[in-house]
């Protein structure tokens, strides 16, 4: 455990004994619920009294939502708008999950491989569901390549490439966030007052970068499933 003291440790302990899971998994579940509850409350506050000229929380959330939407359109084009809810939800959830780990006594859910794997599997399944829905049976051509006599070989190569996507998404996010937690713990043990501050500032940067990379790769994968096979 990276954090020596967690505010919600009592809930994690109850969940651990109830479901017979590891301490790390219990913490990940509890703090995932915490992030979800936090985002739900933030959404309710932002939409409780909508104004033509936004201010406060509404103004902040509109900036965030517009920024993500513009990025999706610039990367995927106008046909990427229908996938905005999925991509934006993943991006905001991952970002907040990364950032909560910088608060003393809070555990980042993305420092647990189960959380990152769940997000990666959502992207993997959504990519192929979207591809099949858009192309129908012809989506299979994405796995066969342009030369018919190489189709059996290309199928296995493409299959391995597609199966490696959720693995890379999972390990990249988990490795960076868990590694940052471990480095922060070591520096905190050596010099608990001054040294961790630069690492925590770097942690903010890492949190944004990892959320951006995950979102960007999700857009690229979905965009690829919409393209015509050659």
Short mmCIF file of C-alpha atoms in Angstrom, two decimals:
data_model
loop_
_atom_site.label_atom_id
_atom_site.label_comp_id
_atom_site.label_asym_id
_atom_site.label_seq_id
_atom_site.Cartn_x
_atom_site.Cartn_y
_atom_site.Cartn_z
CA UNK A 1 0.00 0.00 0.00
CA UNK A 2 1.46 3.34 -1.06
CA UNK A 3 -0.59 5.55 1.27
CA UNK A 4 0.09 4.65 4.92
CA UNK A 5 -3.34 5.90 5.98
CA UNK A 6 -6.51 5.95 3.89
CA UNK A 7 -9.59 7.90 4.92
CA UNK A 8 -11.95 5.18 3.69
CA UNK A 9 -9.93 2.23 4.98
CA UNK A 10 -12.84 1.02 7.11
CA UNK A 11 -15.04 0.66 4.00
CA UNK A 12 -12.26 -1.13 2.17
CA UNK A 13 -11.84 -3.55 5.06
CA UNK A 14 -15.57 -4.32 5.13
CA UNK A 15 -15.61 -4.87 1.36
CA UNK A 16 -12.49 -7.02 1.52
CA UNK A 17 -14.05 -9.38 4.07
CA UNK A 18 -17.41 -9.38 2.29
CA UNK A 19 -16.11 -10.23 -1.19
CA UNK A 20 -12.90 -12.00 -0.17
CA UNK A 21 -10.70 -9.84 -2.37
CA UNK A 22 -7.27 -8.34 -1.83
CA UNK A 23 -6.72 -5.11 0.07
CA UNK A 24 -5.56 -3.30 -3.08
CA UNK A 25 -8.64 -4.40 -5.03
CA UNK A 26 -10.95 -3.34 -2.19
CA UNK A 27 -9.32 0.09 -2.08
CA UNK A 28 -9.65 0.43 -5.85
CA UNK A 29 -13.36 -0.40 -5.71
CA UNK A 30 -14.08 1.97 -2.81
CA UNK A 31 -12.20 4.89 -4.34
CA UNK A 32 -13.71 4.21 -7.76
CA UNK A 33 -17.13 4.61 -6.12
CA UNK A 34 -15.82 7.77 -4.49
CA UNK A 35 -14.75 9.22 -7.85
CA UNK A 36 -18.09 8.28 -9.41
CA UNK A 37 -19.98 9.93 -6.54
CA UNK A 38 -17.79 13.03 -6.82
CA UNK A 39 -18.44 13.34 -10.57
CA UNK A 40 -22.16 12.76 -10.03
CA UNK A 41 -22.37 15.54 -7.43
CA UNK A 42 -20.33 17.85 -9.66
CA UNK A 43 -22.65 17.16 -12.60
CA UNK A 44 -25.75 17.82 -10.50
CA UNK A 45 -24.31 21.11 -9.23
CA UNK A 46 -23.36 22.21 -12.75
CA UNK A 47 -26.80 21.41 -14.22
CA UNK A 48 -29.06 22.29 -11.29
CA UNK A 49 -29.55 25.91 -12.39
CA UNK A 50 -28.49 26.34 -16.00
CA UNK A 51 -28.01 29.92 -17.18
CA UNK A 52 -27.68 31.48 -20.61
CA UNK A 53 -24.51 33.22 -19.41
CA UNK A 54 -22.75 30.48 -17.42
CA UNK A 55 -20.83 31.12 -14.24
CA UNK A 56 -19.19 29.13 -11.49
CA UNK A 57 -19.37 25.35 -11.81
CA UNK A 58 -21.47 25.50 -14.99
CA UNK A 59 -18.87 27.68 -16.68
CA UNK A 60 -16.03 25.36 -15.63
CA UNK A 61 -17.81 22.22 -16.83
CA UNK A 62 -18.76 23.83 -20.15
CA UNK A 63 -15.10 24.68 -20.76
CA UNK A 64 -14.10 21.09 -20.01
CA UNK A 65 -16.86 19.55 -22.14
CA UNK A 66 -16.30 21.94 -25.07
CA UNK A 67 -12.56 21.30 -24.94
CA UNK A 68 -13.01 17.53 -25.14
CA UNK A 69 -15.65 17.82 -27.87
CA UNK A 70 -13.43 20.08 -29.99
CA UNK A 71 -10.54 17.65 -29.59
CA UNK A 72 -12.72 14.75 -30.72
CA UNK A 73 -13.93 16.66 -33.79
CA UNK A 74 -10.40 17.75 -34.69
CA UNK A 75 -9.10 14.19 -34.38
CA UNK A 76 -12.00 12.15 -35.78
CA UNK A 77 -13.99 14.67 -37.79
CA UNK A 78 -17.69 15.40 -37.49
CA UNK A 79 -18.58 11.70 -37.48
CA UNK A 80 -16.79 11.45 -34.15
CA UNK A 81 -19.46 13.45 -32.30
CA UNK A 82 -21.70 10.41 -31.55
CA UNK A 83 -18.84 8.90 -29.55
CA UNK A 84 -18.32 11.99 -27.42
CA UNK A 85 -20.20 10.62 -24.37
CA UNK A 86 -18.03 7.48 -24.24
CA UNK A 87 -14.69 9.20 -24.80
CA UNK A 88 -15.43 12.17 -22.52
CA UNK A 89 -16.65 9.90 -19.72
CA UNK A 90 -13.49 7.81 -19.86
CA UNK A 91 -11.24 10.89 -20.05
CA UNK A 92 -12.85 12.69 -17.10
CA UNK A 93 -13.07 9.54 -14.98
CA UNK A 94 -9.41 8.66 -15.59
CA UNK A 95 -8.23 12.22 -14.97
CA UNK A 96 -10.10 12.57 -11.67
CA UNK A 97 -9.01 9.08 -10.61
CA UNK A 98 -5.40 10.06 -11.29
CA UNK A 99 -5.66 13.36 -9.43
CA UNK A 100 -7.30 12.02 -6.26
CA UNK A 101 -4.13 10.09 -5.55
CA UNK A 102 -2.35 13.39 -4.92
CA UNK A 103 -4.62 14.07 -1.96
CA UNK A 104 -3.15 12.61 1.26
CA UNK A 105 -5.26 9.72 2.46
CA UNK A 106 -6.78 9.00 -0.97
CA UNK A 107 -5.93 6.07 -3.22
CA UNK A 108 -5.96 6.54 -7.03
CA UNK A 109 -8.15 3.82 -8.61
CA UNK A 110 -5.99 3.90 -11.74
CA UNK A 111 -3.02 2.66 -9.69
CA UNK A 112 -4.80 -0.71 -9.63
CA UNK A 113 -4.60 -2.89 -12.73
CA UNK A 114 -8.24 -3.99 -12.40
CA UNK A 115 -9.49 -0.43 -12.92
CA UNK A 116 -7.26 0.24 -15.92
CA UNK A 117 -8.16 -3.14 -17.43
CA UNK A 118 -11.87 -2.35 -17.09
CA UNK A 119 -11.42 0.95 -18.95
CA UNK A 120 -9.31 -0.74 -21.64
CA UNK A 121 -11.86 -3.51 -22.17
CA UNK A 122 -14.62 -0.91 -22.58
CA UNK A 123 -12.60 0.75 -25.37
CA UNK A 124 -11.78 -2.62 -26.97
CA UNK A 125 -15.39 -3.84 -27.02
CA UNK A 126 -16.76 -0.46 -28.12
CA UNK A 127 -14.27 -0.26 -30.99
CA UNK A 128 -15.39 -3.53 -32.54
CA UNK A 129 -19.08 -3.04 -31.81
CA UNK A 130 -18.90 0.33 -33.58
CA UNK A 131 -16.97 -1.22 -36.48
CA UNK A 132 -19.49 -4.04 -36.93
CA UNK A 133 -22.41 -1.65 -36.63
CA UNK A 134 -20.90 0.70 -39.23
CA UNK A 135 -19.64 -1.86 -41.77
CA UNK A 136 -21.64 -4.96 -41.02
CA UNK A 137 -20.05 -8.21 -42.23
CA UNK A 138 -17.54 -6.21 -44.29
CA UNK A 139 -15.80 -5.18 -41.06
CA UNK A 140 -13.98 -8.51 -41.33
CA UNK A 141 -11.96 -7.02 -44.21
CA UNK A 142 -10.05 -4.95 -41.65
CA UNK A 143 -8.40 -8.21 -40.56
CA UNK A 144 -7.67 -9.70 -43.99
CA UNK A 145 -5.41 -7.15 -45.66
CA UNK A 146 -5.40 -5.97 -49.29
CA UNK A 147 -3.92 -9.17 -50.85
CA UNK A 148 -6.28 -12.14 -50.85
CA UNK A 149 -3.63 -14.88 -50.75
CA UNK A 150 -2.07 -13.28 -47.67
CA UNK A 151 -5.42 -13.09 -45.88
CA UNK A 152 -4.84 -16.09 -43.52
CA UNK A 153 -1.49 -14.67 -42.39
CA UNK A 154 -2.81 -11.11 -42.12
CA UNK A 155 -5.78 -12.29 -40.08
CA UNK A 156 -3.58 -13.66 -37.30
CA UNK A 157 -1.26 -10.64 -37.42
CA UNK A 158 -4.21 -8.24 -37.18
CA UNK A 159 -5.82 -10.36 -34.47
CA UNK A 160 -2.68 -10.21 -32.34
CA UNK A 161 -2.43 -6.45 -32.96
CA UNK A 162 -6.01 -5.83 -31.88
CA UNK A 163 -5.73 -8.07 -28.80
CA UNK A 164 -2.58 -6.20 -27.75
CA UNK A 165 -4.47 -2.90 -27.64
CA UNK A 166 -6.31 -3.46 -24.33
CA UNK A 167 -3.11 -4.90 -22.87
CA UNK A 168 -1.09 -1.81 -23.79
CA UNK A 169 -3.84 0.55 -22.59
CA UNK A 170 -4.05 -1.33 -19.29
CA UNK A 171 -0.34 -1.56 -18.56
CA UNK A 172 0.54 1.96 -19.71
CA UNK A 173 -1.93 3.68 -17.41
CA UNK A 174 -1.40 1.27 -14.51
CA UNK A 175 2.40 1.37 -14.78
CA UNK A 176 2.64 5.15 -14.84
CA UNK A 177 0.19 5.77 -12.00
CA UNK A 178 1.39 2.96 -9.77
CA UNK A 179 5.02 3.90 -10.44
CA UNK A 180 4.34 7.50 -9.49
CA UNK A 181 2.70 6.37 -6.27
CA UNK A 182 5.72 4.23 -5.36
CA UNK A 183 8.21 7.01 -6.14
CA UNK A 184 6.16 9.48 -4.11
CA UNK A 185 6.09 7.06 -1.16
CA UNK A 186 9.88 6.63 -1.26
CA UNK A 187 10.55 10.37 -1.36
CA UNK A 188 7.98 10.96 1.39
CA UNK A 189 9.76 8.42 3.59
CA UNK A 190 13.14 10.08 2.98
CA UNK A 191 12.07 13.71 3.39
CA UNK A 192 8.41 14.05 4.34
CA UNK A 193 8.13 17.85 4.08
CA UNK A 194 10.02 19.33 1.12
CA UNK A 195 11.05 16.66 -1.37
CA UNK A 196 7.55 15.28 -2.18
CA UNK A 197 6.29 18.70 -3.33
CA UNK A 198 8.06 18.68 -6.73
CA UNK A 199 6.96 15.06 -7.22
CA UNK A 200 3.36 15.99 -6.47
CA UNK A 201 3.54 18.81 -9.01
CA UNK A 202 4.92 16.36 -11.53
CA UNK A 203 2.09 14.04 -10.55
CA UNK A 204 -0.43 16.63 -11.76
CA UNK A 205 1.33 16.68 -15.14
CA UNK A 206 1.47 12.88 -15.30
CA UNK A 207 -2.24 12.67 -14.45
CA UNK A 208 -3.21 14.95 -17.32
CA UNK A 209 -0.82 13.30 -19.78
CA UNK A 210 -2.04 9.77 -19.03
CA UNK A 211 -5.70 10.78 -19.32
CA UNK A 212 -4.93 12.53 -22.62
CA UNK A 213 -3.00 9.55 -24.02
CA UNK A 214 -5.78 7.11 -23.11
CA UNK A 215 -8.40 9.38 -24.68
CA UNK A 216 -6.29 9.92 -27.81
CA UNK A 217 -5.71 6.19 -28.33
CA UNK A 218 -9.42 5.49 -27.81
CA UNK A 219 -10.24 8.02 -30.53
CA UNK A 220 -7.64 6.53 -32.88
CA UNK A 221 -8.95 2.99 -32.38
CA UNK A 222 -12.57 4.01 -32.94
CA UNK A 223 -11.58 6.11 -35.96
CA UNK A 224 -9.78 3.09 -37.40
CA UNK A 225 -12.86 0.92 -37.05
CA UNK A 226 -14.89 3.47 -39.04
CA UNK A 227 -12.50 3.62 -41.98
CA UNK A 228 -13.05 1.54 -45.09
CA UNK A 229 -10.83 -1.52 -45.40
CA UNK A 230 -8.43 -1.54 -48.34
#
